[in-house]
Coordinates of C-alpha atoms in Angstrom, one line a residue:
Chain B
X1 CA 117.0 104.1 110.9
X2 CA 117.8 104.7 114.6
X3 CA 121.4 104.8 115.7
X4 CA 122.5 101.5 117.2
X5 CA 121.6 101.2 120.8
X6 CA 125.2 100.1 121.5
X7 CA 127.6 103.0 121.1
X8 CA 131.2 102.0 121.5
X9 CA 133.7 104.5 122.8
X10 CA 136.4 105.9 120.6
X11 CA 139.3 103.4 120.0
X12 CA 141.9 106.0 121.0
X13 CA 140.9 105.4 124.6
X14 CA 142.5 102.0 124.5
X15 CA 146.2 101.7 123.4
X16 CA 146.3 98.0 122.5
X17 CA 143.7 97.6 119.7
X18 CA 143.6 93.8 119.9
X19 CA 144.4 91.6 122.9
X20 CA 144.1 87.8 122.3
X21 CA 144.7 85.6 125.3
X22 CA 144.3 81.8 125.6
X23 CA 142.0 81.8 122.6
X24 CA 140.5 78.5 121.8
X25 CA 137.8 77.7 119.2
X26 CA 136.1 74.3 119.0
X27 CA 133.5 73.4 116.5
X28 CA 131.2 70.4 116.6
X29 CA 131.5 68.3 113.5
X30 CA 128.6 65.9 113.8
X31 CA 129.1 64.6 117.4
X32 CA 132.9 65.1 117.3
X33 CA 134.4 68.2 118.7
X34 CA 137.1 69.7 116.4
X35 CA 139.5 72.2 118.0
X36 CA 140.8 74.6 115.4
X37 CA 142.5 77.2 117.7
X38 CA 144.4 75.8 120.7
X39 CA 145.4 78.6 123.0
X40 CA 146.6 81.6 121.0
X41 CA 148.1 84.8 122.7
X42 CA 149.2 88.0 121.1
X43 CA 148.6 91.8 121.3
X44 CA 148.4 94.2 118.4
X45 CA 148.9 97.9 119.1
X46 CA 147.1 100.7 117.3
X47 CA 148.6 101.6 113.9
X48 CA 150.4 98.2 113.4
X49 CA 150.8 96.6 110.1
X50 CA 150.6 92.8 110.5
X51 CA 150.3 89.7 108.3
X52 CA 148.7 86.5 109.6
X53 CA 150.0 83.6 107.6
X54 CA 149.7 79.8 107.8
X55 CA 148.9 76.8 105.5
X56 CA 145.2 76.2 104.7
X57 CA 143.4 74.4 107.5
X58 CA 145.8 76.0 110.1
X59 CA 143.1 78.0 111.7
X60 CA 144.1 81.4 110.4
X61 CA 140.7 82.0 108.9
X62 CA 139.0 81.1 112.1
X63 CA 141.4 83.5 113.9
X64 CA 140.4 86.2 111.4
X65 CA 136.7 85.8 112.0
X66 CA 137.4 86.1 115.8
X67 CA 139.4 89.4 115.2
X68 CA 136.5 90.5 112.9
X69 CA 133.9 90.0 115.6
X70 CA 132.0 87.6 113.4
X71 CA 132.6 84.7 115.7
X72 CA 133.3 84.4 119.5
X73 CA 135.8 82.3 121.4
X74 CA 135.0 78.9 122.9
X75 CA 137.6 79.6 125.6
X76 CA 140.0 82.5 126.3
X77 CA 139.3 86.1 125.3
X78 CA 139.5 88.4 122.4
X79 CA 139.5 92.1 123.2
X80 CA 138.9 94.7 120.5
X81 CA 139.6 98.2 121.8
X82 CA 139.0 96.8 125.3
X83 CA 135.7 95.1 124.5
X84 CA 135.6 91.4 125.4
X85 CA 133.7 90.1 122.3
X86 CA 132.7 86.9 124.1
X87 CA 130.4 88.9 126.3
X88 CA 128.6 90.9 123.6
X89 CA 125.3 90.0 121.9
X90 CA 124.5 89.9 118.2
X91 CA 123.5 93.6 117.9
X92 CA 126.5 94.7 120.0
X93 CA 128.9 92.7 117.8
X94 CA 127.3 94.2 114.7
X95 CA 127.8 97.7 116.1
X96 CA 131.4 96.9 117.0
X97 CA 132.1 95.6 113.4
X98 CA 130.5 98.6 112.0
X99 CA 132.3 101.1 114.1
X100 CA 135.9 99.6 114.4
X101 CA 136.4 97.3 111.5
X102 CA 136.7 97.6 107.7
X103 CA 136.6 94.3 105.8
X104 CA 138.4 93.6 102.5
X105 CA 137.7 90.2 101.0
X106 CA 139.5 88.1 98.4
X107 CA 136.3 88.0 96.2
X108 CA 135.7 91.7 96.7
X109 CA 132.0 91.0 97.7
X110 CA 130.5 94.1 96.2
X111 CA 126.7 94.2 95.7
X112 CA 126.1 93.5 92.0
X113 CA 124.2 96.0 89.9
X114 CA 124.9 98.7 92.5
X115 CA 127.0 101.7 91.8
X116 CA 130.4 102.1 93.3
X117 CA 129.3 105.0 95.4
X118 CA 126.3 103.1 96.8
X119 CA 128.5 100.1 97.5
X120 CA 130.9 102.3 99.5
X121 CA 128.1 104.0 101.3
X122 CA 126.5 100.7 102.5
X123 CA 128.3 100.4 106.0
X124 CA 127.2 104.0 106.8
X125 CA 123.6 102.9 106.4
X126 CA 124.0 100.5 109.3
X127 CA 125.7 103.3 111.3
X128 CA 122.5 105.3 110.9
X129 CA 124.0 108.0 108.7
X130 CA 121.5 109.9 106.5
X131 CA 121.5 109.3 102.7
X132 CA 123.0 112.6 101.6
X133 CA 125.9 112.4 104.2
X134 CA 126.5 108.8 103.2
X135 CA 126.9 109.7 99.6
X136 CA 129.2 112.6 100.4
X137 CA 131.5 110.4 102.6
X138 CA 131.4 107.6 100.0
X139 CA 132.7 110.0 97.3
X140 CA 135.4 111.1 99.7
X141 CA 136.5 107.5 100.3
X142 CA 136.5 106.8 96.6
X143 CA 138.7 109.8 96.1
X144 CA 141.2 108.3 98.6
X145 CA 141.5 105.2 96.5
X146 CA 141.7 107.3 93.3
X147 CA 138.4 106.1 91.8
X148 CA 136.4 109.3 91.7
X149 CA 136.0 108.9 88.0
X150 CA 134.2 105.5 88.6
X151 CA 131.7 106.6 91.2
X152 CA 128.6 105.7 89.1
X153 CA 130.0 102.5 87.6
X154 CA 128.5 99.2 88.8
X155 CA 131.0 96.4 89.7
X156 CA 130.3 94.6 86.4
X157 CA 131.9 97.5 84.5
X158 CA 135.1 97.6 86.7
X159 CA 138.3 95.7 86.4
X160 CA 139.4 93.4 89.3
X161 CA 141.8 96.0 90.7
X162 CA 139.2 98.7 90.5
X163 CA 136.7 96.4 92.3
X164 CA 139.1 95.8 95.1
X165 CA 139.8 99.5 95.4
X166 CA 136.0 100.1 95.7
X167 CA 135.9 97.4 98.4
X168 CA 138.8 99.2 100.2
X169 CA 136.9 102.5 99.9
X170 CA 133.9 100.7 101.5
X171 CA 136.2 99.4 104.3
X172 CA 137.6 102.8 105.2
X173 CA 134.4 104.9 104.7
X174 CA 133.5 104.5 108.4
X175 CA 137.0 105.5 109.4
X176 CA 137.6 102.2 111.2
X177 CA 140.5 101.5 113.6
X178 CA 141.2 98.2 111.9
X179 CA 141.4 97.1 108.2
X180 CA 140.9 93.3 108.2
X181 CA 142.0 91.9 104.8
X182 CA 141.3 88.3 103.8
X183 CA 143.7 87.3 100.9
X184 CA 143.1 90.7 99.3
X185 CA 145.4 90.0 96.3
X186 CA 144.2 86.4 95.8
X187 CA 142.1 87.2 92.8
X188 CA 144.4 89.8 91.2
X189 CA 147.4 89.6 89.0
X190 CA 150.8 90.4 90.4
X191 CA 151.1 94.0 89.2
X192 CA 147.6 95.0 90.4
X193 CA 148.1 93.0 93.6
X194 CA 151.2 95.1 94.3
X195 CA 149.3 98.3 93.7
X196 CA 146.6 97.2 96.3
X197 CA 149.3 96.3 98.8
X198 CA 150.9 99.8 98.3
X199 CA 147.5 101.3 98.9
X200 CA 147.3 99.4 102.3
X201 CA 150.7 100.7 103.2
X202 CA 149.7 104.3 102.3
X203 CA 146.5 104.1 104.3
X204 CA 148.4 102.7 107.3
X205 CA 150.9 105.6 107.0
X206 CA 148.5 108.4 106.3
X207 CA 145.5 107.4 108.4
X208 CA 147.2 105.4 111.1
X209 CA 144.7 102.6 110.5
X210 CA 145.8 99.2 111.9
X211 CA 146.1 96.8 109.0
X212 CA 145.9 93.0 109.4
X213 CA 146.3 91.0 106.2
X214 CA 145.5 87.3 106.2
X215 CA 147.4 85.6 103.4
X216 CA 149.4 82.6 102.4
X217 CA 151.4 84.7 99.8
X218 CA 155.0 84.8 101.1
X219 CA 155.9 87.8 98.9
X220 CA 153.1 89.8 100.5
X221 CA 154.1 88.7 104.0
X222 CA 157.7 89.8 103.5
X223 CA 156.6 93.4 103.0
X224 CA 155.0 93.8 106.5
X225 CA 156.8 94.7 109.7
X226 CA 155.3 91.9 111.7
X227 CA 154.2 88.3 110.9
X228 CA 152.0 86.1 113.0
X229 CA 152.2 82.5 111.8
X230 CA 149.6 79.9 112.7
X231 CA 150.2 76.2 112.2
X232 CA 147.7 73.6 113.4
X233 CA 145.9 76.0 115.6
X234 CA 148.9 77.3 117.4
X235 CA 151.0 80.5 117.1
X236 CA 154.4 79.4 115.9
X237 CA 156.0 82.7 114.9
X238 CA 155.3 86.3 116.0
X239 CA 157.9 88.8 114.8
X240 CA 159.5 90.4 111.8
X241 CA 159.3 88.3 108.6
X242 CA 162.0 85.7 108.3
X243 CA 163.5 84.0 105.2
X244 CA 161.7 80.6 105.8
X245 CA 158.2 81.9 105.5
Chain O
X1 CA 112.4 102.7 107.0
X2 CA 112.7 104.6 103.8
X3 CA 116.2 103.3 103.4
X4 CA 114.8 99.7 103.7
X5 CA 112.2 100.4 101.0
X6 CA 114.7 102.0 98.7
X7 CA 117.1 99.1 99.0
X8 CA 114.3 96.6 98.5
X9 CA 113.3 98.4 95.3
X10 CA 117.0 98.4 94.2
X11 CA 117.2 94.6 94.9
X12 CA 114.0 93.9 93.0
X13 CA 114.8 96.1 90.0
X14 CA 118.2 94.3 89.8
X15 CA 116.2 91.2 88.8
X16 CA 113.4 92.7 86.8
X17 CA 112.1 89.6 85.0
X18 CA 112.0 87.5 88.1
X19 CA 110.4 90.2 90.2
X20 CA 107.8 90.8 87.5
X21 CA 106.9 87.1 87.2
X22 CA 106.7 86.8 91.0
X23 CA 104.4 89.8 91.1
X24 CA 102.2 88.4 88.4
X25 CA 100.8 85.9 90.8
X26 CA 99.7 88.6 93.2
X27 CA 98.5 90.8 90.3
X28 CA 96.3 88.0 89.0
X29 CA 95.1 87.2 92.6
X30 CA 94.2 90.8 93.4
X31 CA 92.6 91.2 89.9
X32 CA 90.5 88.1 90.6
X33 CA 89.4 89.4 94.0
X34 CA 88.6 92.8 92.6
X35 CA 86.6 91.6 89.6
X36 CA 84.7 88.7 91.2
X37 CA 83.8 90.7 94.3
X38 CA 82.8 93.6 92.1
X39 CA 80.5 91.3 90.2
X40 CA 78.9 90.1 93.4
X41 CA 78.6 93.6 94.9
X42 CA 77.3 95.0 91.6
X43 CA 74.7 92.2 91.5
X44 CA 73.5 93.0 95.0
X45 CA 73.3 96.7 94.2
X46 CA 71.4 95.9 91.0
X47 CA 68.9 93.7 92.8
X48 CA 68.4 96.3 95.6
X49 CA 67.8 99.0 93.0
X50 CA 65.4 96.8 90.9
X51 CA 63.4 95.6 93.9
X52 CA 63.1 99.1 95.3
X53 CA 61.9 100.3 91.9
X54 CA 58.9 98.0 91.6
X55 CA 57.0 100.0 94.2
X56 CA 57.0 101.4 97.7
X57 CA 56.3 99.4 100.9
X58 CA 54.6 96.7 98.8
X59 CA 52.8 93.8 100.6
X60 CA 52.0 90.6 98.9
X61 CA 49.2 88.4 100.3
X62 CA 49.3 84.7 99.4
X63 CA 47.0 82.0 100.4
X64 CA 48.1 79.4 103.0
X65 CA 50.1 79.8 106.2
X66 CA 53.8 79.7 106.2
X67 CA 55.9 80.4 109.3
X68 CA 59.0 81.6 107.6
X69 CA 59.1 84.3 105.2
X70 CA 61.1 84.0 102.0
X71 CA 61.1 83.6 98.3
X72 CA 59.4 80.7 96.5
X73 CA 56.1 79.7 95.0
X74 CA 52.8 79.9 96.8
X75 CA 52.9 78.2 100.1
X76 CA 51.9 74.6 100.1
X77 CA 49.8 72.9 102.7
X78 CA 46.1 72.9 103.4
X79 CA 44.6 75.8 101.5
X80 CA 41.2 75.5 102.8
X81 CA 40.1 79.0 102.0
X82 CA 41.7 80.6 99.0
X83 CA 41.8 84.3 98.3
X84 CA 38.8 85.8 96.6
X85 CA 37.5 89.1 95.3
X86 CA 35.5 89.4 98.6
X87 CA 38.8 89.4 100.5
X88 CA 39.9 92.3 98.3
X89 CA 36.7 94.2 99.0
X90 CA 37.1 93.6 102.7
X91 CA 40.7 94.8 102.7
X92 CA 39.7 97.9 100.8
X93 CA 37.0 98.7 103.3
X94 CA 38.8 97.8 106.5
X95 CA 42.4 98.2 105.7
X96 CA 42.9 101.7 107.0
X97 CA 46.7 101.3 106.9
X98 CA 46.7 100.2 103.3
X99 CA 47.2 102.6 100.3
X100 CA 45.5 100.5 97.7
X101 CA 44.5 96.9 97.0
X102 CA 44.6 95.0 93.8
X103 CA 43.7 91.3 93.1
X104 CA 46.1 89.3 90.9
X105 CA 45.1 86.4 88.8
X106 CA 48.1 84.9 87.0
X107 CA 47.7 83.1 83.7
X108 CA 49.2 82.8 80.3
X109 CA 48.3 82.2 76.9
X110 CA 48.7 83.1 73.3
X111 CA 47.7 86.6 72.3
X112 CA 46.6 86.7 68.7
X113 CA 45.9 89.3 66.1
X114 CA 45.0 88.2 62.6
X115 CA 47.7 85.6 61.8
X116 CA 50.2 86.9 64.3
X117 CA 50.6 85.4 67.8
X118 CA 52.7 86.0 70.9
X119 CA 52.9 83.9 74.1
X120 CA 52.8 86.5 76.8
X121 CA 52.2 86.5 80.5
X122 CA 48.6 87.6 81.2
X123 CA 47.6 89.0 84.5
X124 CA 44.2 89.8 85.8
X125 CA 44.5 92.9 88.0
X126 CA 42.6 95.7 89.6
X127 CA 42.7 99.4 89.0
X128 CA 45.1 99.9 91.9
X129 CA 47.8 97.7 90.3
X130 CA 49.1 100.5 88.1
X131 CA 50.0 102.8 91.0
X132 CA 51.2 100.1 93.3
X133 CA 53.6 98.6 90.8
X134 CA 54.6 101.8 89.1
X135 CA 53.4 100.6 85.8
X136 CA 51.6 103.2 83.9
X137 CA 50.1 103.5 80.5
X138 CA 51.3 106.2 78.2
X139 CA 48.6 105.8 75.6
X140 CA 44.9 105.2 76.5
X141 CA 44.0 104.2 80.0
X142 CA 44.7 101.4 82.5
X143 CA 42.1 98.8 83.7
X144 CA 39.4 100.6 85.7
X145 CA 37.3 99.6 88.6
X146 CA 34.1 99.5 86.5
X147 CA 35.9 97.1 84.1
X148 CA 36.1 94.6 87.0
X149 CA 32.6 95.2 88.1
X150 CA 31.2 94.7 84.5
X151 CA 33.7 92.0 83.7
X152 CA 34.6 93.8 80.5
X153 CA 36.8 92.2 77.9
X154 CA 39.5 95.0 77.8
X155 CA 43.2 94.7 77.8
X156 CA 46.3 96.8 78.4
X157 CA 49.4 95.6 76.6
X158 CA 53.1 96.1 77.0
X159 CA 55.4 97.5 74.3
X160 CA 56.9 94.1 73.3
X161 CA 53.4 92.6 72.8
X162 CA 52.3 95.7 70.8
X163 CA 55.3 95.5 68.6
X164 CA 55.0 91.8 68.0
X165 CA 51.3 92.0 67.0
X166 CA 51.0 95.3 65.3
X167 CA 54.4 96.4 64.3
X168 CA 54.4 100.2 64.0
X169 CA 50.6 100.5 63.9
X170 CA 48.7 101.7 66.9
X171 CA 47.1 98.8 68.7
X172 CA 44.6 101.1 70.5
X173 CA 41.0 100.1 69.9
X174 CA 42.0 96.9 68.1
X175 CA 40.6 93.5 69.1
X176 CA 42.9 90.6 70.0
X177 CA 42.2 87.1 71.0
X178 CA 43.5 86.0 74.4
X179 CA 42.9 82.3 75.0
X180 CA 39.4 81.9 73.7
X181 CA 38.1 85.4 74.4
X182 CA 38.1 88.6 72.4
X183 CA 39.6 91.7 74.0
X184 CA 39.7 95.3 73.0
X185 CA 43.0 97.1 73.7
X186 CA 42.4 100.2 75.8
X187 CA 45.9 101.1 76.8
X188 CA 49.6 100.6 76.1
X189 CA 52.1 100.5 78.9
X190 CA 55.1 102.8 79.0
X191 CA 58.4 101.1 78.2
X192 CA 60.0 99.4 81.3
X193 CA 62.8 97.3 79.9
X194 CA 63.9 94.0 81.5
X195 CA 64.3 93.5 85.2
X196 CA 66.1 90.5 86.8
X197 CA 65.9 88.8 83.4
X198 CA 62.2 89.3 83.0
X199 CA 60.8 91.4 80.1
X200 CA 58.4 93.8 81.8
X201 CA 57.1 94.9 78.4
X202 CA 56.0 91.4 77.4
X203 CA 52.9 91.6 79.6
X204 CA 49.2 91.8 79.1
X205 CA 46.8 93.1 81.8
X206 CA 43.1 92.4 81.9
X207 CA 40.4 92.9 84.6
X208 CA 40.9 90.3 87.4
X209 CA 37.2 89.3 87.3
X210 CA 37.4 88.7 83.5
X211 CA 40.6 86.7 84.0
X212 CA 38.8 84.4 86.5
X213 CA 36.2 83.7 83.8
X214 CA 38.8 83.3 81.1
X215 CA 41.1 80.9 83.0
X216 CA 38.2 79.1 84.7
X217 CA 39.9 80.0 88.0
X218 CA 37.6 81.2 90.8
X219 CA 40.4 82.2 93.1
X220 CA 43.0 84.9 93.2
X221 CA 46.7 84.0 92.9
X222 CA 47.7 86.9 95.2
X223 CA 46.5 90.2 96.5
X224 CA 48.9 93.1 96.0
X225 CA 48.7 96.0 98.4
X226 CA 51.0 98.5 100.1
X227 CA 51.4 100.2 103.5
X228 CA 50.7 103.9 103.6
X229 CA 54.2 104.5 104.9
X230 CA 57.4 102.7 105.9
X231 CA 56.9 103.0 109.6
X232 CA 53.5 101.2 109.4
X233 CA 54.6 98.1 107.4
X234 CA 54.5 95.7 110.3
X235 CA 51.1 97.1 111.6
X236 CA 49.8 96.9 108.1
X237 CA 50.7 93.2 107.9
X238 CA 49.0 92.5 111.2
X239 CA 45.9 94.4 110.0
X240 CA 45.8 92.4 106.8
X241 CA 46.0 89.1 108.7
X242 CA 43.3 90.3 111.1
X243 CA 40.9 91.4 108.4
X244 CA 41.3 88.1 106.5
X245 CA 41.2 86.0 109.7
X246 CA 37.9 87.6 110.6
X247 CA 36.5 86.2 107.4
X248 CA 37.9 82.7 108.1
X249 CA 36.5 82.0 111.6
X250 CA 39.5 83.6 113.2
X251 CA 41.9 81.3 111.4
X252 CA 45.0 82.9 110.0
X253 CA 45.4 81.2 106.6
X254 CA 47.4 83.7 104.6
X255 CA 51.0 84.7 104.3
X256 CA 52.0 88.4 103.9
X257 CA 55.4 89.2 102.4
X258 CA 56.7 92.7 102.4
X259 CA 59.0 94.2 99.8
X260 CA 61.7 94.4 102.4
X261 CA 61.4 90.6 103.0
X262 CA 62.1 90.1 99.3
X263 CA 65.1 92.5 99.3
X264 CA 66.4 90.8 102.4
X265 CA 66.2 87.3 101.0
X266 CA 67.8 88.2 97.7
X267 CA 70.3 90.2 99.7
X268 CA 71.3 87.1 101.6
X269 CA 71.6 85.2 98.4
X270 CA 73.8 87.8 96.8
X271 CA 75.9 88.2 99.9
X272 CA 76.5 84.5 100.0
X273 CA 77.4 84.6 96.3
X274 CA 79.8 87.5 96.9
X275 CA 81.4 85.5 99.8
X276 CA 81.8 82.4 97.6
X277 CA 83.4 84.5 94.8
X278 CA 85.7 86.1 97.4
X279 CA 86.7 82.6 98.6
X280 CA 87.5 81.5 95.0
X281 CA 89.5 84.6 94.3
X282 CA 91.4 84.2 97.6
X283 CA 92.7 80.9 96.3
X284 CA 94.5 82.6 93.5
X285 CA 95.8 85.2 95.9
X286 CA 97.1 82.4 98.1
X287 CA 98.9 80.9 95.1
X288 CA 100.4 84.3 94.4
X289 CA 101.6 84.4 98.0
X290 CA 103.2 81.0 97.8
X291 CA 105.0 82.2 94.6
X292 CA 106.5 85.1 96.5
X293 CA 107.6 82.9 99.4
X294 CA 109.2 80.5 96.9
X295 CA 111.1 83.2 95.1
X296 CA 112.2 84.8 98.4
X297 CA 113.5 81.5 99.7
X298 CA 115.5 81.1 96.4
X299 CA 116.6 84.7 96.8
X300 CA 117.9 84.2 100.3
X301 CA 119.9 81.2 99.2
X302 CA 121.3 83.0 96.2
X303 CA 122.2 86.0 98.3
X304 CA 123.7 84.2 101.2
X305 CA 127.1 85.7 100.5
X306 CA 125.6 89.2 100.3
X307 CA 123.9 88.5 103.7
X308 CA 127.3 87.6 105.1
X309 CA 128.9 90.7 103.7
X310 CA 126.1 92.9 105.1
X311 CA 126.6 91.3 108.5
X312 CA 130.3 92.0 108.3
X313 CA 129.7 95.6 107.5
X314 CA 127.6 96.0 110.6
X315 CA 124.0 94.8 109.8
X316 CA 122.2 93.2 112.7
X317 CA 120.0 90.2 112.4
X318 CA 117.1 92.6 112.7
X319 CA 118.4 94.6 109.7
X320 CA 118.5 91.5 107.6
X321 CA 115.1 90.4 108.7
X322 CA 113.6 93.7 107.8
X323 CA 115.4 93.8 104.5
X324 CA 113.9 90.6 103.2
X325 CA 110.5 91.1 104.8
X326 CA 110.2 94.5 103.1
X327 CA 111.3 93.0 99.8
X328 CA 108.4 90.5 100.0
X329 CA 106.1 93.3 101.1
X330 CA 107.1 95.5 98.2
X331 CA 106.6 92.6 95.7
X332 CA 103.1 91.9 97.1
X333 CA 101.8 95.4 97.5
X334 CA 103.2 96.7 94.2
X335 CA 101.6 93.6 92.6
X336 CA 98.4 94.3 94.5
X337 CA 98.3 97.9 93.3
X338 CA 98.9 96.9 89.7
X339 CA 96.2 94.2 90.0
X340 CA 93.8 96.8 91.5
X341 CA 94.7 99.3 88.8
X342 CA 94.0 96.8 86.0
X343 CA 90.8 95.7 87.8
X344 CA 89.6 99.3 88.2
X345 CA 90.5 100.0 84.6
X346 CA 88.6 96.9 83.3
X347 CA 85.6 97.8 85.4
X348 CA 85.6 101.4 84.2
X349 CA 85.9 100.1 80.6
X350 CA 82.9 97.8 81.1
X351 CA 80.9 100.5 82.8
X352 CA 81.4 102.9 79.9
X353 CA 80.9 100.3 77.2
X354 CA 77.9 98.6 78.8
X355 CA 76.3 100.7 81.5
X356 CA 73.6 98.1 82.0
X357 CA 76.1 95.5 83.3
X358 CA 75.9 95.6 87.1
X359 CA 79.6 95.9 87.9
X360 CA 81.1 98.4 90.3
X361 CA 84.3 98.9 92.2
X362 CA 83.5 100.0 95.7
X363 CA 86.1 101.5 98.0
X364 CA 85.7 98.7 100.4
X365 CA 86.7 96.2 97.7
X366 CA 89.8 98.2 96.9
X367 CA 90.6 98.4 100.6
X368 CA 90.2 94.6 101.0
X369 CA 92.2 93.8 97.9
X370 CA 95.1 96.0 98.9
X371 CA 94.9 94.8 102.5
X372 CA 95.0 91.2 101.4
X373 CA 98.0 91.8 99.2
X374 CA 99.8 93.4 102.2
X375 CA 98.9 90.4 104.4
X376 CA 100.1 88.1 101.7
X377 CA 103.4 90.0 101.6
X378 CA 103.9 89.7 105.3
X379 CA 102.9 86.0 105.4
X380 CA 105.1 85.0 102.5
X381 CA 108.0 87.1 103.7
X382 CA 108.3 86.0 107.3
X383 CA 109.7 82.6 106.7
X384 CA 112.4 83.6 104.2
X385 CA 113.3 86.7 106.2
X386 CA 113.8 84.7 109.4
X387 CA 115.9 82.2 107.6
X388 CA 118.1 85.0 106.2
X389 CA 118.4 86.7 109.6
X390 CA 119.3 83.4 111.4
X391 CA 122.2 82.7 109.1
X392 CA 125.6 82.5 110.8
X393 CA 127.7 85.4 109.4
X394 CA 130.8 83.2 109.0
X395 CA 128.9 80.5 107.2
X396 CA 127.2 83.1 105.1
X397 CA 130.5 84.7 104.1
X398 CA 132.0 81.3 103.2
X399 CA 129.0 80.2 101.2
X400 CA 129.9 79.4 97.6

């Protein structure tokens, strides 16, 4: 596979990793326009550790898809490492996701009947990395999440916590600038959830990767340094966690 | 590309039963194409070989004029002047381009010896018939020219006739009754086997002149002759027409068919048959293709979430399109190869068990069958693959 035609520059060249300004997102539901985000502004510097919270239906998922370059604004701008995502086409957005973002989902979303190492290596395939090198880097990433002994296990034979750690290894295998985590502890019990959160904190410390966790779990939100709260499509809080979250 | 094929194989082996059942449609389709077309092709090769074996550059003169050449009985229409022995004599004298000339009087009748009887085809022929038609005696002698002149009551019989009437005894010199005449057997034909469903050993030859007397038939059914060489076939036909027209006040009242005409006509028939068989087989291949399309559409729906995840990890629409297209292609071509393998195996088995059955697998059939399965893969994969590629990544990720 050829390398993507669109080759983003290194994220270090831009200090603010994410700049959101005047972000609006409107969907058409039938013939009726439905505005989900109504003018959101914030900036996230490199290396930050942030939680995005809000009740369901608040628009926090829509915001997450914008930050993940899976969707583009109806109005306003979202800049990732300086790139205005509204001006990029499908292939460019795909390259941006591949290069800068690691996704961690609530439901893990590993490929069934596929070994841990092959699951972790998948994003590297879309980066045009050769098979041998993909496997090597995938094993390295599994080592970072302490799963080297499960390399050849398929997801069906792994526990929930192990599956989420494989998913995290898949997210960091491309050495992204941003880990975007959607309810990462939602499907895990409390003890395992805490271990996963501690893993995020360690990756944030050790690798300097920016971590954004989208959650409605107050306990999780209290552990971060900065909370962005969205209610009804508007930003209502941006700062250290408060008692009334 | 190798990556795409490997991941397609991975996806397909992940659901072995479904992949195998889907493939079965293409396997059966390609098997049908391979077998049926091989039957048609084998039949054509067999007919070619058989017709080439009956002689070289043969020409058949029939009474009556017919504008188009082809198979069929004697031409209808106004047969004012039938073929006679005098025509044979004229052709022998003036037909400088002809190798040999033999009259043919066709008849039939019971051939009897003591209380045994066989209904065989009886032909009145000339001495030249033996060489022209590659039918030789291996015991005794064939009909000779003086047998015709003297209207002798002699006969040459085929193996089947000999066996039926005399068992293991030698028929040579014995006297049989044909119709209401008594004939002495002077020769036995070498074994020829069956050709185009016709037993070439169930024949009796007598002098053409004697046959006219016997069947109360003054005229010849046909005149058999041959061009000296292949290059002169057309000139030989013209010469025959010219010689015979001269004896008919300049009127051309005969039809001359060449061996190549026969082969050509039968070739057209078998080609049409092969095409018809191919069309029938294609229907089953089409059904196989629809099966693949159906399963791929189901698969795209089931794996919507996976498509969303792949898009999130950096797959472009193009990557997703290729992924599903190649899965369909792998299903179809692997199915095609299996079908071809089974077909080839069956044909090889038939060939070794029954060498007489005209069945053969030509490289062009294999190529067509494989090419067709490839085309089926593309055709059945495009729609599901496009559907997969056009999914919105957010919708795909949210899909339950």
